Tab-separated table of C-alpha atoms in Angstrom:
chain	number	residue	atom	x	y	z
A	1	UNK	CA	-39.066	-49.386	71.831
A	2	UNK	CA	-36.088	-47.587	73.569
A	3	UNK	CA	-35.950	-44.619	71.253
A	4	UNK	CA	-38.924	-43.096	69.907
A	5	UNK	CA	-40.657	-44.313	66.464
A	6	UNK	CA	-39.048	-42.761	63.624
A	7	UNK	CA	-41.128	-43.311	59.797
A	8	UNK	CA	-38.713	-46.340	58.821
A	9	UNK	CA	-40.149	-47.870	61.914
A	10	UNK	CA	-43.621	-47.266	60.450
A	11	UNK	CA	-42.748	-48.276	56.777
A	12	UNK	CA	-41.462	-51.456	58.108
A	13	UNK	CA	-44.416	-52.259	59.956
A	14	UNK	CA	-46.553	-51.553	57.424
A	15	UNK	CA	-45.053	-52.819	54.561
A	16	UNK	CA	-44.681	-50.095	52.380
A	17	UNK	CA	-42.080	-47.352	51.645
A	18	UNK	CA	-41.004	-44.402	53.278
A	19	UNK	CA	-42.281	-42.244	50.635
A	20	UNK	CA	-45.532	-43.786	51.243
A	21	UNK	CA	-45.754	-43.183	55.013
A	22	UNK	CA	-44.463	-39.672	54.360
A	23	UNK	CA	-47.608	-39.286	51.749
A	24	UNK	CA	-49.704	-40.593	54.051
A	25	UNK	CA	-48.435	-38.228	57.072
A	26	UNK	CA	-49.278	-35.204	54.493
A	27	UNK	CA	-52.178	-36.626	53.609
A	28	UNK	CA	-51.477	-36.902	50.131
A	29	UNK	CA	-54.809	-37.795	48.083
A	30	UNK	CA	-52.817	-40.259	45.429
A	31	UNK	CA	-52.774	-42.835	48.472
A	32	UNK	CA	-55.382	-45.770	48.181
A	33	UNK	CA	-57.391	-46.093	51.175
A	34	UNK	CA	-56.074	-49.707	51.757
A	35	UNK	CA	-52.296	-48.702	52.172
A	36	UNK	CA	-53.492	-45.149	53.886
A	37	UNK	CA	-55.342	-47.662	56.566
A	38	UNK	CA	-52.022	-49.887	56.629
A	39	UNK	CA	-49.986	-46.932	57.256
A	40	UNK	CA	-51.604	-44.914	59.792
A	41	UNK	CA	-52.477	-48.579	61.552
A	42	UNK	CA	-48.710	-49.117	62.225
A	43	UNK	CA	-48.381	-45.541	62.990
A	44	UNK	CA	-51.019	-45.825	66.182
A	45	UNK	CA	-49.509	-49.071	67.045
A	46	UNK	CA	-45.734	-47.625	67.168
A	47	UNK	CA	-47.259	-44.622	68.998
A	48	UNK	CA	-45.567	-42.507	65.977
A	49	UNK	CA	-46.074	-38.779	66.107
A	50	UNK	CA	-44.872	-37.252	62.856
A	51	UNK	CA	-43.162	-33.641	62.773
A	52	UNK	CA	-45.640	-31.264	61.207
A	53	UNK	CA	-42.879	-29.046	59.818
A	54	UNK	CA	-40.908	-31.780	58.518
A	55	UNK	CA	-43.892	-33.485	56.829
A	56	UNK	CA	-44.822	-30.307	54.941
A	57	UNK	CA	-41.122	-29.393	54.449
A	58	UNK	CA	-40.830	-32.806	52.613
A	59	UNK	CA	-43.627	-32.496	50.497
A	60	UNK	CA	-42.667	-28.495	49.145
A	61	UNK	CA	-41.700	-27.742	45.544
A	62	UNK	CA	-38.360	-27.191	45.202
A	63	UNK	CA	-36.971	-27.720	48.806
A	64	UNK	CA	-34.814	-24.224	48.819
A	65	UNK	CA	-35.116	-21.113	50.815
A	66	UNK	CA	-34.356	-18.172	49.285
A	67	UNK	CA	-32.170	-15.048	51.051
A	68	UNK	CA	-32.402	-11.330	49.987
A	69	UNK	CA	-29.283	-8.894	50.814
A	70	UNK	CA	-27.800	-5.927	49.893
A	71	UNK	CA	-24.721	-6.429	48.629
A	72	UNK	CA	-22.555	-9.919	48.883
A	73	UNK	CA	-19.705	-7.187	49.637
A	74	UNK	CA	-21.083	-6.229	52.952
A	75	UNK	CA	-18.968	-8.496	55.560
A	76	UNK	CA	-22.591	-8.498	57.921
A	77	UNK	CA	-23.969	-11.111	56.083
A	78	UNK	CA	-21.161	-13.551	56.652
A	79	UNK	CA	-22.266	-14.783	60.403
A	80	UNK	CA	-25.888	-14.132	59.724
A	81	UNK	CA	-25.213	-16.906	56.414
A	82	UNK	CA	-23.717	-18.717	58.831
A	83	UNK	CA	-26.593	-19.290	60.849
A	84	UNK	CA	-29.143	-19.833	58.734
A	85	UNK	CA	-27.215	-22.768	56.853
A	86	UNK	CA	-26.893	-23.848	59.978
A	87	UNK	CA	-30.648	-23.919	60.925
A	88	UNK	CA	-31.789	-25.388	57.309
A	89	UNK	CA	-29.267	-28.424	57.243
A	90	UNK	CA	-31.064	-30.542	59.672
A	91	UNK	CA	-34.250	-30.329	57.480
A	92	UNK	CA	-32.281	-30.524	54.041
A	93	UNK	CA	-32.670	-27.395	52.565
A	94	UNK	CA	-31.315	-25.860	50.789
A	95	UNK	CA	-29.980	-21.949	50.451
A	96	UNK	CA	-30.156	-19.740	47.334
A	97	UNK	CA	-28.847	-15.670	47.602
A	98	UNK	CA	-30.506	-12.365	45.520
A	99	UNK	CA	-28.251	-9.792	46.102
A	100	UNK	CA	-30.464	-6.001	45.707
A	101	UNK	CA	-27.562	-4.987	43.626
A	102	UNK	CA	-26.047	-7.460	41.578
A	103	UNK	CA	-29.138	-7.002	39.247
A	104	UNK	CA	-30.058	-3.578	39.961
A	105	UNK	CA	-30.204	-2.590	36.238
A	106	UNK	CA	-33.086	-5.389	35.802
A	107	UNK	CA	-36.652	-3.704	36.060
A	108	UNK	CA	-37.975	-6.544	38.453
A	109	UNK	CA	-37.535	-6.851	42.578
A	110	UNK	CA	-34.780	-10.087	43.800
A	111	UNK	CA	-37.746	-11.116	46.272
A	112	UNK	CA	-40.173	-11.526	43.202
A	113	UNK	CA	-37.384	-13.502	41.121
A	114	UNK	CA	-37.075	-15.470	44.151
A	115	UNK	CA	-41.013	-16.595	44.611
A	116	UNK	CA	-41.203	-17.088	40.832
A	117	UNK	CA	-38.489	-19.997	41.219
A	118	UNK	CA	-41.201	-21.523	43.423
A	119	UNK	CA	-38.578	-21.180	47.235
A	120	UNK	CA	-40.314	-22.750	50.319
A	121	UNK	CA	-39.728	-19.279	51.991
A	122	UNK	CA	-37.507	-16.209	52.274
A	123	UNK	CA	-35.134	-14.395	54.444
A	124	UNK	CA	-35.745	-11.115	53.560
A	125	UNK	CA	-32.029	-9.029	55.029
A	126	UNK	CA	-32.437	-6.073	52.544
A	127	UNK	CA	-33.410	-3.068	52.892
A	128	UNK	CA	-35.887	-1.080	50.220
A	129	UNK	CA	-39.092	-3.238	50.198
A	130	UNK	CA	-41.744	-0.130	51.230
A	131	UNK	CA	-44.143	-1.653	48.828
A	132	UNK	CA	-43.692	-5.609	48.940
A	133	UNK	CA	-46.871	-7.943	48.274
A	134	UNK	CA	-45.686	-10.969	50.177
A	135	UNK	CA	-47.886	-14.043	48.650
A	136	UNK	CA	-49.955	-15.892	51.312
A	137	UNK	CA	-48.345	-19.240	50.018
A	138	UNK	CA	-44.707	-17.849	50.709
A	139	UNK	CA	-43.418	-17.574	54.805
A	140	UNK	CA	-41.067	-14.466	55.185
A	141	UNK	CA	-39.318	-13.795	58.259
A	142	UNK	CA	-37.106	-10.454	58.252
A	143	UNK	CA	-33.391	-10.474	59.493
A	144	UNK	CA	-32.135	-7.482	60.949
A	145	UNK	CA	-33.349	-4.018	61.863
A	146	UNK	CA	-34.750	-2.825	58.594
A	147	UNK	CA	-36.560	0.139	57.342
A	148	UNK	CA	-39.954	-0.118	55.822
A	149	UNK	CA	-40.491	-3.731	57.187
A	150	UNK	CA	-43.716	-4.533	55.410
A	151	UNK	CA	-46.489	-5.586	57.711
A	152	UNK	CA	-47.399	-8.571	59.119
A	153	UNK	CA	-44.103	-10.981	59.197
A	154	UNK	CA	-41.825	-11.900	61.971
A	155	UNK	CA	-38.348	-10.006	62.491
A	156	UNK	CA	-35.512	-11.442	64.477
A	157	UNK	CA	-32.604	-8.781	65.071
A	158	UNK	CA	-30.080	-7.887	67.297
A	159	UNK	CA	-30.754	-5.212	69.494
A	160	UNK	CA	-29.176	-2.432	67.895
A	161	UNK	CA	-29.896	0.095	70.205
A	162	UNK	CA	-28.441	-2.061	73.168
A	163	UNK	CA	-25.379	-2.053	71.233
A	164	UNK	CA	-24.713	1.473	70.447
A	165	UNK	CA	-25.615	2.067	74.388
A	166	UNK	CA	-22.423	-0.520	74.985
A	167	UNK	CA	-20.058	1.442	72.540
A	168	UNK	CA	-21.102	4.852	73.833
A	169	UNK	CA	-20.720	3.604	77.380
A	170	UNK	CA	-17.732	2.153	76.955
A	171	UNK	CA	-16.110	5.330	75.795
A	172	UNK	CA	-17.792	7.502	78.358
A	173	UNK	CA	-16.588	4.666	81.174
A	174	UNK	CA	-13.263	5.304	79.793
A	175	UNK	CA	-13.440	8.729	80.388
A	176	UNK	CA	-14.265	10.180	76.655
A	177	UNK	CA	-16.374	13.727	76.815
A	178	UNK	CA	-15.609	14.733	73.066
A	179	UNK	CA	-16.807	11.714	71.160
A	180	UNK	CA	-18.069	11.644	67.652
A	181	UNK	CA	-20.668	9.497	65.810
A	182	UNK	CA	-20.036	8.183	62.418
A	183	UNK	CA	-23.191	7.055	60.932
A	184	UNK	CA	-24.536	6.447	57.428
A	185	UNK	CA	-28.138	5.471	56.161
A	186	UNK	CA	-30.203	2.302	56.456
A	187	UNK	CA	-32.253	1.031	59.369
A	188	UNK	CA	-29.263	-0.399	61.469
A	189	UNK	CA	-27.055	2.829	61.167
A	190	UNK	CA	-30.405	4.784	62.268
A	191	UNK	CA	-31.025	2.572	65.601
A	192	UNK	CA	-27.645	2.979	66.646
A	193	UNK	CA	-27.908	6.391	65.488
A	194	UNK	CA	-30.519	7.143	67.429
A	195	UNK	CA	-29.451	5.962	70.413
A	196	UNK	CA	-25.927	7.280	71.059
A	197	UNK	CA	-27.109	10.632	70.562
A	198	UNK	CA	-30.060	9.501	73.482
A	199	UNK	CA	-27.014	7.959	75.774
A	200	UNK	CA	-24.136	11.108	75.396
A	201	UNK	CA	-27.038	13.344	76.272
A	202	UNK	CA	-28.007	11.714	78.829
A	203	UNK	CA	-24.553	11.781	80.364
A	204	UNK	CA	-24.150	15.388	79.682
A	205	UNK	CA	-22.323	15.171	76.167
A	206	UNK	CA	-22.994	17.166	73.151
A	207	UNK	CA	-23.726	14.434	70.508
A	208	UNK	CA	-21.512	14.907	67.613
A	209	UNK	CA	-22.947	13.262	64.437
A	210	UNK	CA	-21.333	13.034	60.886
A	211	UNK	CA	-21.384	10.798	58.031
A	212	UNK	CA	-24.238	10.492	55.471
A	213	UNK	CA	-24.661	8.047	52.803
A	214	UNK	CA	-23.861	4.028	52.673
A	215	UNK	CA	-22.343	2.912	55.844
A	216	UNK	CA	-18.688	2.290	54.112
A	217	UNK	CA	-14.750	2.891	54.840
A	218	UNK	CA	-15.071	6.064	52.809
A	219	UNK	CA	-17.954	7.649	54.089
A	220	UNK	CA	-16.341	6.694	57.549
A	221	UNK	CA	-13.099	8.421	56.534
A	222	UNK	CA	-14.928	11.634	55.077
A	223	UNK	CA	-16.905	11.718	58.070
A	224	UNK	CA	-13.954	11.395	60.715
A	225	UNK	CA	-11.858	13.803	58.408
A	226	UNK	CA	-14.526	16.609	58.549
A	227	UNK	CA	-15.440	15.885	62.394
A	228	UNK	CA	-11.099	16.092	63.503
A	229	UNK	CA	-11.443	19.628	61.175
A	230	UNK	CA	-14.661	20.870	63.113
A	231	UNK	CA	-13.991	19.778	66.648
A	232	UNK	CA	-9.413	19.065	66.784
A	233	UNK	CA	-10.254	18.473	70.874
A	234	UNK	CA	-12.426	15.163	69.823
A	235	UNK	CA	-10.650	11.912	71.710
A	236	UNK	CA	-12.938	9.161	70.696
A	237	UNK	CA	-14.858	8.349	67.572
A	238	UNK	CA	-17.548	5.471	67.242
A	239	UNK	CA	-18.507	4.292	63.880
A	240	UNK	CA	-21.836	2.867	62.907
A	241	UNK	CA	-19.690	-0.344	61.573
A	242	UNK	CA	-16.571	-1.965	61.654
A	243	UNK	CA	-15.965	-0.827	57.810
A	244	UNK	CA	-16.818	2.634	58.628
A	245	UNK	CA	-14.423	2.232	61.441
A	246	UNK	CA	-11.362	1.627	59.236
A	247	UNK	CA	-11.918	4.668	57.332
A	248	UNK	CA	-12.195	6.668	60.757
A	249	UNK	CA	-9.016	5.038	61.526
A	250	UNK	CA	-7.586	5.693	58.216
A	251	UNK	CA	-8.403	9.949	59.008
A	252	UNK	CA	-6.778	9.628	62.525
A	253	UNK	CA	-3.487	8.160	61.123
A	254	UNK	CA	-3.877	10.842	58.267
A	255	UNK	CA	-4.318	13.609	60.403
A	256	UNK	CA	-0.940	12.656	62.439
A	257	UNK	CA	-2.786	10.979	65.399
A	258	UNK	CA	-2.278	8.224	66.866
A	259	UNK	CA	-4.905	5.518	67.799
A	260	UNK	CA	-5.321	4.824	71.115
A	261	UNK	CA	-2.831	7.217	71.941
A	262	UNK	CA	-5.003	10.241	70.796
A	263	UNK	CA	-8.417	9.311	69.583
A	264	UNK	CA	-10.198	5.852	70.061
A	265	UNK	CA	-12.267	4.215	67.452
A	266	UNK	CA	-14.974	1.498	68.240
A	267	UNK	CA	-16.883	-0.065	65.459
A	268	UNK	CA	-19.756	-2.496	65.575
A	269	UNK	CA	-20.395	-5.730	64.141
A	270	UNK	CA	-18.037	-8.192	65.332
A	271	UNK	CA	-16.607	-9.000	61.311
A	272	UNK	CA	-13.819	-10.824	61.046
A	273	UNK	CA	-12.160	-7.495	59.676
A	274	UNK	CA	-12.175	-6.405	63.604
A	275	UNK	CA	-10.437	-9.519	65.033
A	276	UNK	CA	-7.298	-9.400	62.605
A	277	UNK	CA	-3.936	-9.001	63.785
A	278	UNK	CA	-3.764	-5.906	61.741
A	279	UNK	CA	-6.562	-3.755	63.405
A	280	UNK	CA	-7.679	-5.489	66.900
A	281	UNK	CA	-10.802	-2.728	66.389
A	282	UNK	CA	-12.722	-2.619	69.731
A	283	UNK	CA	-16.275	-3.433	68.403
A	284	UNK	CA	-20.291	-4.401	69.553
A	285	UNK	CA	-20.931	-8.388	68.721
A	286	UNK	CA	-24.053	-8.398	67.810
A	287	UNK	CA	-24.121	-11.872	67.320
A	288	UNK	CA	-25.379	-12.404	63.962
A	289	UNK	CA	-24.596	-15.954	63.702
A	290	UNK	CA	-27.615	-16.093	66.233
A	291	UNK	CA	-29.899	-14.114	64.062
A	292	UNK	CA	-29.463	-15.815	60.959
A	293	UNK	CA	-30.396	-19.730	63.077
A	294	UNK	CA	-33.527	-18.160	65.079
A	295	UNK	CA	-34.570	-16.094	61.412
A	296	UNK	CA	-34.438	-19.398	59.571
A	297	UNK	CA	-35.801	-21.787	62.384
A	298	UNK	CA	-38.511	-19.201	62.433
A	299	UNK	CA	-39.212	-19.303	58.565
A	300	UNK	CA	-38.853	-23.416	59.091
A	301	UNK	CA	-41.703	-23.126	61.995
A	302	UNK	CA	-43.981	-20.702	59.790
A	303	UNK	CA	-43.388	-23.738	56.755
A	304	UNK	CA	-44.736	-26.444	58.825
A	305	UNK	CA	-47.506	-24.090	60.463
A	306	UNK	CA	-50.840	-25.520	60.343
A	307	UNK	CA	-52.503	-21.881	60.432
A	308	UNK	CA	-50.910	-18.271	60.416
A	309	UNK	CA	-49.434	-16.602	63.593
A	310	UNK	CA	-49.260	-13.280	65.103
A	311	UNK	CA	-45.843	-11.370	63.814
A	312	UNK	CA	-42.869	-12.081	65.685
A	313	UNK	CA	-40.495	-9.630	66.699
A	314	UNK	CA	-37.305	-11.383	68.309
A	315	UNK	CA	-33.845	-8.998	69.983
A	316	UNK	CA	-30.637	-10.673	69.996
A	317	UNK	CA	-28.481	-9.253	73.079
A	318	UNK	CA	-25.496	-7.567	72.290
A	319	UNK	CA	-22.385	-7.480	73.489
A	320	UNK	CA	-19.281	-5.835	73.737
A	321	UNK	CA	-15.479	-6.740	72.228
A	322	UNK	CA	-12.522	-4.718	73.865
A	323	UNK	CA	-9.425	-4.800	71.987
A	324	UNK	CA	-6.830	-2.273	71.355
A	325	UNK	CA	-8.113	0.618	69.169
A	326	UNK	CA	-9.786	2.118	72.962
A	327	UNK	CA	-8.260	3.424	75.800
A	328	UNK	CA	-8.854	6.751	78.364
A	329	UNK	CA	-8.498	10.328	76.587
A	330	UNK	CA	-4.995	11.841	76.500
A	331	UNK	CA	-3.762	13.591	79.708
């Protein structure tokens, strides 16, 4: 054959269904030993290999993989959905979202609700799992940098830290040397965090840090509000996101400033907020789309395992998005 053997070609030669073969190939016990002998006859003859992973993925329950997030709200999750549809098509699965907060006031975890309804696997991009009891018969794989990982699964993220070392960078290449940080909680925002502080220190610039709570446009705004109060000589703000960035813009504009002009404001996260018309926000891709295909072609792999793996832990690189919300510090 010019093309290698796919199951039809093995039904066919057989004589049986595709159904069969594929019972066969997963060595199904309600096969008789006659058709069994038929099957995997034609299948040494045709030189067929089956796909491991696709021979368990067709024989699971309910054929769906489940996703855990934080809130449908956050515009993150859009590329990293993106990718993962695009990883589970090929293999015909299917995609089902628990959102952490749409059924907060229910005394039972979206991850549990998720293995009760029998999924193949999970995506687990939420935050506040400390305590999870992952079931042996259910593959997680983590998306993102997350607090309280629990132990033992694989975690494919971007490299947070890489990016926040871009934005800082970027402003101190431009010539910033009164730059603040607006940050909230949550193991991205704590990365990045983490390692503009390390990067304006090590270039000889007091780290200014404000912002607590969830990493939104208001706590971006109250942040940048009290930081232009404390330090009126800042020229540069970076915000943990690109929401938090439009309430940092939002203070500038309030406070009579200009941006550019007067103080420039890079977010992170690449969301289609950043590439409007509107804002043209000077952001960190961190390429999400990519985390979401390698998370799911990971949780695909760990499916059609035939025996458990080390952990994984897979960085995306970064990368950095000029627009026009940066430019050098006023004269």
């Amino acid at each position: 054959m010019s093309r290698p053997p796919t199951i039809i070609d093995v039904a066919t030669r057989a004589g049986v269904s595709k159904s069969l073969v594929s019972m066969v190939m997963r060595d199904d016990p309600g096969v008789s030993e006659v058709r069994r002998s038929a099957v995997l006859a034609a299948a040494a003859e045709l030189g067929y290999r089956p796909n491991r992973a696709a021979a368990i993925l067709a024989g699971t329950r309910t054929r769906t993989i489940g996703v855990v997030v934080d809130d449908f709200r956050n515009p993150w999750y859009v590329p990293m959905l993106d990718g993962v549809r695009e990883a589970l098509a090929p293999h015909g699965l299917r995609l089902t979202l628990a959102d952490t907060r749409a059924n907060a006031h229910l005394d039972s975890s979206p991850f549990d609700d998720l293995v009760s309804l029998r999924v193949d696997g999970v995506v687990l991009a939420a935050e506040g799992f400390p305590d999870l009891v992952v079931p042996a018969s259910t593959p997680v794989v983590v998306a993102g940098e997350r607090d309280d990982v629990p132990t033992g699964l694989d975690v494919v993220a971007s490299d947070e830290a890489a990016g926040a070392r871009l934005a800082a960078e970027h402003l101190i290449d431009l010539g910033h040397h009164r730059v603040v940080h607006v940050t909230g909680s949550g193991g991205p925002a704590r990365v990045r965090r983490e390692a503009t502080v390390a990067r304006m220190a090590a270039s000889g610039i007091e780290p200014l840090v404000y912002g607590a709570g969830p990493t939104s446009d208001q706590t971006g705004y109250e942040g940048t509000r009290r930081a232009l109060a404390a330090h009126p000589d800042l020229t540069a703000v970076f915000a943990a996101n690109d929401v938090m960035a439009m309430g940092a813009i939002a203070a500038v504009q309030e406070a009579g400033l200009r941006v550019p002009e007067d103080v420039s404001v890079i977010g992170h996260d690449e969301t289609p907020l950043a590439a409007s018309p509107l804002l043209r926000l000077t952001t960190v891709d961190p390429h999400n789309d990519e985390v979401g295909r390698l998370a799911a072609a990971g949780l695909v792999e760990r499916i059609g395992a035939d025996a458990p793996a080390e952990p994984t832990r897979t960085f995306v690189p970064p990368s950095l998005v000029v627009r026009a919300t940066t430019a050098p510090p006023r004269a």
